[in-house]
Amino acid sequence: MTKPMKLIIDTDPGIDDAMAIFWAAGEPGIDLLGLTSIFGNVHVAQATRNALRLVEAAGLNCIVAEGASKPLNLPAFPPSHHVHGDEGFGDIPPEHPKGDPIKENAAEYLVRMARAHRGELILCPIGPLTNIAEAIQLDPEFASNVARIVIMGGSLEAGGNITSHAEANIYHDPHAADIVFASSAAITLVGLDVTHQILCPASDFDEIAMRAPRLGGMLKEMSVFYLAFYESVGKFGGCSLHDPAAVIACLYPDLFETRPVPLKVITQGDEVGATVQDDSGTRAPVDVCMGVDVEAVKALFFERLARLD
């Protein structure tokens, strides 16, 4: 029997982060070692609290390490409260988890785990890439120690979702993202080119709640706020499966079609945060997801969430 994949999710929970983490909890092929928190959808202290809350709700045996509170070089951004709610989980009020984060910060924890599981550890950042860039800066061998970094962020041809050029996770720390793309790590980019194709309408969340009343019900309750945001910007087909798609791609890469492209991130000017082809000849190619088996990804998403309760 194949050993479960050793996975760490770097996260800013966040409604679709909760969907991704619960999916990982229901996937037998994943050994979820830990979560590292990052600013983005919420402040980092809220992200840490929400990560601990998700771990406890899902009965996961994994740690949480708190990460960066702001980008490497830019001032702090306001959280995406209009998308995810003031506390990150839509209209669900905050709860204080029983557990605490470990004393190591996220970058230190990532470096230590990459050394301990050299060549085995998959890292899945589904928020801004500040913690990953800090780990690369902390340890020159980090990029070669991790087996692969599967990033939810960016796009090659689909444009942006926070500006016309930039996807939110890359936009919120373009300098960090550029460091990651320049690192020569094995990288898969699961961006808007594919995540905009995978939509979950309200009826999907009804099904999730029916299959797993407790945790699926929690996701359905969160989704009300999230779907209302999508409708407010004229998208009535449902919410995109952004973060869950990236976690699914870690274990089921065959469901995605990729194109090898060296990438850089524009760090200033009107197109800041755009992920574009780098023609310098100095960067390793990134496996950019350009196609996806939508029905297979959604079927896997539902099947694993059904196991949660």
XYZ file of C-alpha atoms in Angstrom, residues 7-303:
297
model
C 1.447 17.580 3.269
C 1.575 21.010 4.886
C -1.032 23.610 3.911
C -0.089 27.285 4.209
C -3.405 29.029 4.694
C -5.386 32.182 5.499
C -8.777 30.683 6.450
C -11.035 31.864 4.712
C -14.071 29.996 3.425
C -12.473 28.155 0.509
C -9.491 27.439 2.795
C -11.904 25.682 5.141
C -13.237 23.696 2.184
C -9.670 22.700 1.237
C -8.625 21.716 4.765
C -11.774 19.680 5.374
C -11.195 17.946 2.032
C -7.653 17.040 3.114
C -9.080 15.720 6.390
C -11.335 13.353 4.464
C -8.667 12.178 1.997
C -6.980 8.920 3.114
C -4.043 9.528 0.793
C -2.928 12.589 2.769
C -0.910 12.730 5.982
C -1.577 16.342 6.977
C 1.417 17.239 9.133
C 0.504 20.826 9.858
C -1.015 24.144 8.878
C 0.920 27.395 8.682
C -1.067 30.612 8.893
C -0.666 33.757 6.835
C -2.397 37.128 6.459
C -4.766 37.513 3.527
C -8.461 36.769 3.845
C -8.125 37.761 7.521
C -5.418 39.103 9.836
C -2.803 36.497 10.699
C -3.993 36.157 14.318
C -7.484 35.375 12.987
C -5.986 32.956 10.444
C -4.180 31.113 13.231
C -7.310 30.937 15.347
C -9.385 29.769 12.385
C -6.803 27.132 11.439
C -6.857 25.758 14.989
C -10.644 25.772 14.926
C -10.717 23.767 11.680
C -8.157 21.271 12.989
C -10.239 20.676 16.112
C -13.559 20.498 14.252
C -12.170 17.887 11.846
C -10.401 15.916 14.584
C -7.031 16.327 12.902
C -3.790 15.481 14.658
C -1.646 18.251 13.215
C -0.006 21.387 14.503
C -0.541 25.039 13.569
C 2.348 27.493 13.216
C 1.699 31.214 12.930
C 3.248 33.041 10.001
C 3.763 36.509 8.602
C 1.439 39.379 9.407
C 2.312 41.485 6.343
C 4.105 41.272 2.987
C 7.904 41.243 2.697
C 8.270 44.758 1.285
C 4.816 46.306 1.013
C 2.615 47.786 3.756
C -0.049 45.520 5.229
C -3.194 45.060 3.163
C -6.681 45.174 4.686
C -8.208 41.691 4.945
C -10.789 40.488 2.408
C -13.711 40.851 4.812
C -16.113 41.649 1.966
C -15.390 38.197 0.510
C -15.023 36.004 3.608
C -16.699 37.965 6.414
C -15.206 39.858 9.346
C -14.027 36.659 11.032
C -13.216 34.656 7.889
C -16.085 32.182 7.977
C -18.915 34.255 6.558
C -21.533 35.017 9.174
C -20.366 32.306 11.590
C -19.228 34.032 14.804
C -15.703 33.474 16.146
C -14.914 30.679 18.582
C -11.779 30.323 20.634
C -10.120 26.952 19.988
C -8.758 24.842 22.813
C -5.300 24.486 21.268
C -2.471 26.932 20.653
C 0.026 27.399 17.841
C 3.535 26.054 18.346
C 6.301 28.446 19.396
C 8.172 28.236 16.076
C 7.034 30.672 13.433
C 5.818 29.354 10.105
C 9.099 29.796 8.201
C 11.109 28.054 10.922
C 8.629 25.194 11.060
C 8.618 24.805 7.274
C 12.413 24.699 7.140
C 12.566 22.096 9.905
C 9.896 19.892 8.339
C 11.440 20.108 4.877
C 14.742 18.913 6.342
C 13.094 16.138 8.353
C 11.112 14.878 5.322
C 13.565 15.741 2.549
C 12.236 14.784 -0.853
C 8.849 13.717 0.569
C 7.127 16.871 1.767
C 4.508 18.549 -0.422
C 3.781 22.154 0.485
C 0.469 23.682 -0.598
C 0.244 27.463 -0.104
C -3.309 28.732 -0.606
C -2.689 32.315 0.570
C -0.003 34.944 -0.073
C 3.478 33.414 -0.424
C 5.283 35.358 2.307
C 5.933 32.364 4.575
C 7.343 30.363 1.675
C 9.666 33.176 0.611
C 10.842 33.580 4.212
C 11.607 29.844 4.413
C 13.633 30.106 1.187
C 15.549 33.065 2.626
C 16.100 31.229 5.915
C 17.486 28.040 4.360
C 19.220 27.974 0.942
C 18.394 24.245 0.705
C 14.672 24.638 1.409
C 13.660 24.743 -2.270
C 15.460 21.462 -2.968
C 14.356 19.815 0.284
C 10.637 20.063 -0.511
C 9.374 17.549 -3.059
C 6.991 20.064 -4.632
C 5.210 23.349 -3.932
C 1.627 23.388 -5.237
C 0.431 26.988 -5.227
C -3.100 28.325 -5.471
C -2.520 31.616 -7.177
C -1.840 33.586 -10.305
C -2.883 32.929 -13.865
C -1.229 32.771 -17.236
C -4.121 33.638 -19.558
C -7.199 34.204 -17.364
C -6.313 37.657 -16.046
C -6.880 38.576 -12.408
C -9.564 38.610 -9.757
C -8.400 41.502 -7.583
C -7.237 43.658 -10.499
C -7.572 42.979 -14.204
C -4.012 41.596 -14.164
C -3.479 40.046 -10.736
C -4.852 37.149 -8.700
C -5.295 38.044 -5.018
C -2.737 35.715 -3.392
C 0.054 36.890 -5.708
C -1.044 40.536 -5.524
C -0.896 40.547 -1.728
C 2.852 39.824 -1.786
C 4.268 40.022 -5.313
C 7.871 40.184 -4.084
C 7.469 36.955 -2.112
C 5.856 35.215 -5.096
C 8.729 36.275 -7.340
C 11.247 34.833 -4.854
C 9.364 31.526 -4.897
C 9.246 31.360 -8.717
C 12.976 32.146 -8.864
C 13.865 29.437 -6.326
C 14.167 26.465 -8.748
C 11.812 24.470 -6.519
C 9.522 22.006 -8.277
C 6.343 24.096 -8.523
C 2.805 23.550 -9.770
C 0.637 26.644 -10.183
C -3.092 26.044 -9.771
C -4.412 29.415 -10.811
C -7.450 31.120 -12.243
C -6.910 29.431 -15.623
C -8.439 26.314 -14.039
C -10.120 27.350 -10.783
C -12.544 29.657 -12.600
C -13.763 26.586 -14.482
C -14.764 24.688 -11.309
C -17.936 26.193 -9.842
C -19.999 25.180 -6.812
C -23.543 26.600 -6.705
C -25.732 26.624 -3.600
C -27.148 23.213 -4.537
C -23.671 21.693 -4.199
C -23.406 22.955 -0.640
C -26.855 21.507 0.074
C -25.503 18.139 -1.067
C -22.340 18.523 1.036
C -24.466 19.279 4.109
C -26.702 16.298 3.412
C -23.726 13.930 3.123
C -21.844 15.278 6.153
C -24.322 17.172 8.357
C -21.825 18.458 10.935
C -18.801 19.641 8.941
C -20.595 19.810 5.609
C -23.261 21.824 7.374
C -20.575 24.193 8.616
C -19.343 24.690 5.052
C -22.906 25.276 3.837
C -23.402 27.934 6.506
C -20.176 29.645 5.445
C -21.103 29.434 1.773
C -24.126 31.716 2.098
C -21.886 34.767 2.584
C -19.388 33.583 -0.046
C -22.013 32.979 -2.721
C -23.600 36.354 -1.968
C -20.248 38.010 -2.653
C -19.953 36.197 -5.986
C -23.440 37.335 -6.937
C -22.562 40.910 -5.917
C -19.876 40.959 -8.611
C -22.180 39.434 -11.212
C -21.158 35.776 -10.963
C -24.299 33.731 -10.478
C -23.051 30.247 -11.383
C -21.556 29.600 -7.954
C -18.236 30.115 -6.201
C -14.958 28.967 -7.671
C -13.249 25.985 -6.099
C -9.931 27.849 -5.720
C -8.152 26.413 -2.672
C -9.646 22.897 -2.775
C -8.476 22.544 -6.386
C -4.878 23.186 -5.322
C -5.007 20.608 -2.527
C -6.640 18.093 -4.870
C -3.873 18.753 -7.421
C -1.268 17.737 -4.829
C -2.525 14.155 -4.819
C -4.307 13.900 -8.168
C -2.139 15.820 -10.658
C -3.422 13.695 -13.548
C -6.735 15.551 -13.336
C -4.949 18.704 -14.509
C -3.211 19.582 -17.774
C -0.073 21.657 -17.280
C 2.204 23.809 -19.396
C 5.868 24.328 -18.387
C 6.517 28.076 -18.223
C 9.268 30.010 -16.396
C 7.459 32.711 -14.414
C 8.160 36.086 -12.897
C 5.901 38.458 -11.005
C 5.522 42.117 -11.859
C 6.276 43.978 -8.629
C 5.461 47.577 -9.537
C 3.308 49.687 -11.805
C -0.213 49.171 -13.096
C 0.242 45.421 -13.616
C 1.675 44.662 -10.167
C 0.944 41.083 -9.112
C 0.664 39.703 -12.649
C 2.323 36.313 -13.225
C 4.008 36.421 -16.630
C 6.470 34.367 -18.631
C 10.115 35.022 -17.766
C 12.352 35.098 -20.842
C 15.671 35.587 -19.052
C 16.660 31.938 -19.411
C 17.618 31.820 -15.735
C 14.473 30.358 -14.167
C 13.239 26.788 -14.005
C 9.810 26.238 -15.568
C 6.699 26.104 -13.414
C 4.001 23.543 -14.216
C 1.112 25.923 -14.854
C -2.307 24.254 -14.809
C -4.197 25.188 -17.978
C -6.829 22.450 -18.167
C -8.847 20.469 -15.638
C -11.277 17.556 -15.536
C -13.978 19.574 -13.799
C -16.408 16.734 -13.133
C -13.718 14.431 -11.737
C -12.416 17.141 -9.381
C -15.914 17.930 -8.138
C -16.722 14.239 -7.670
C -13.560 13.789 -5.581
C -14.418 16.889 -3.589
C -17.875 15.582 -2.691
C -16.718 12.022 -2.024
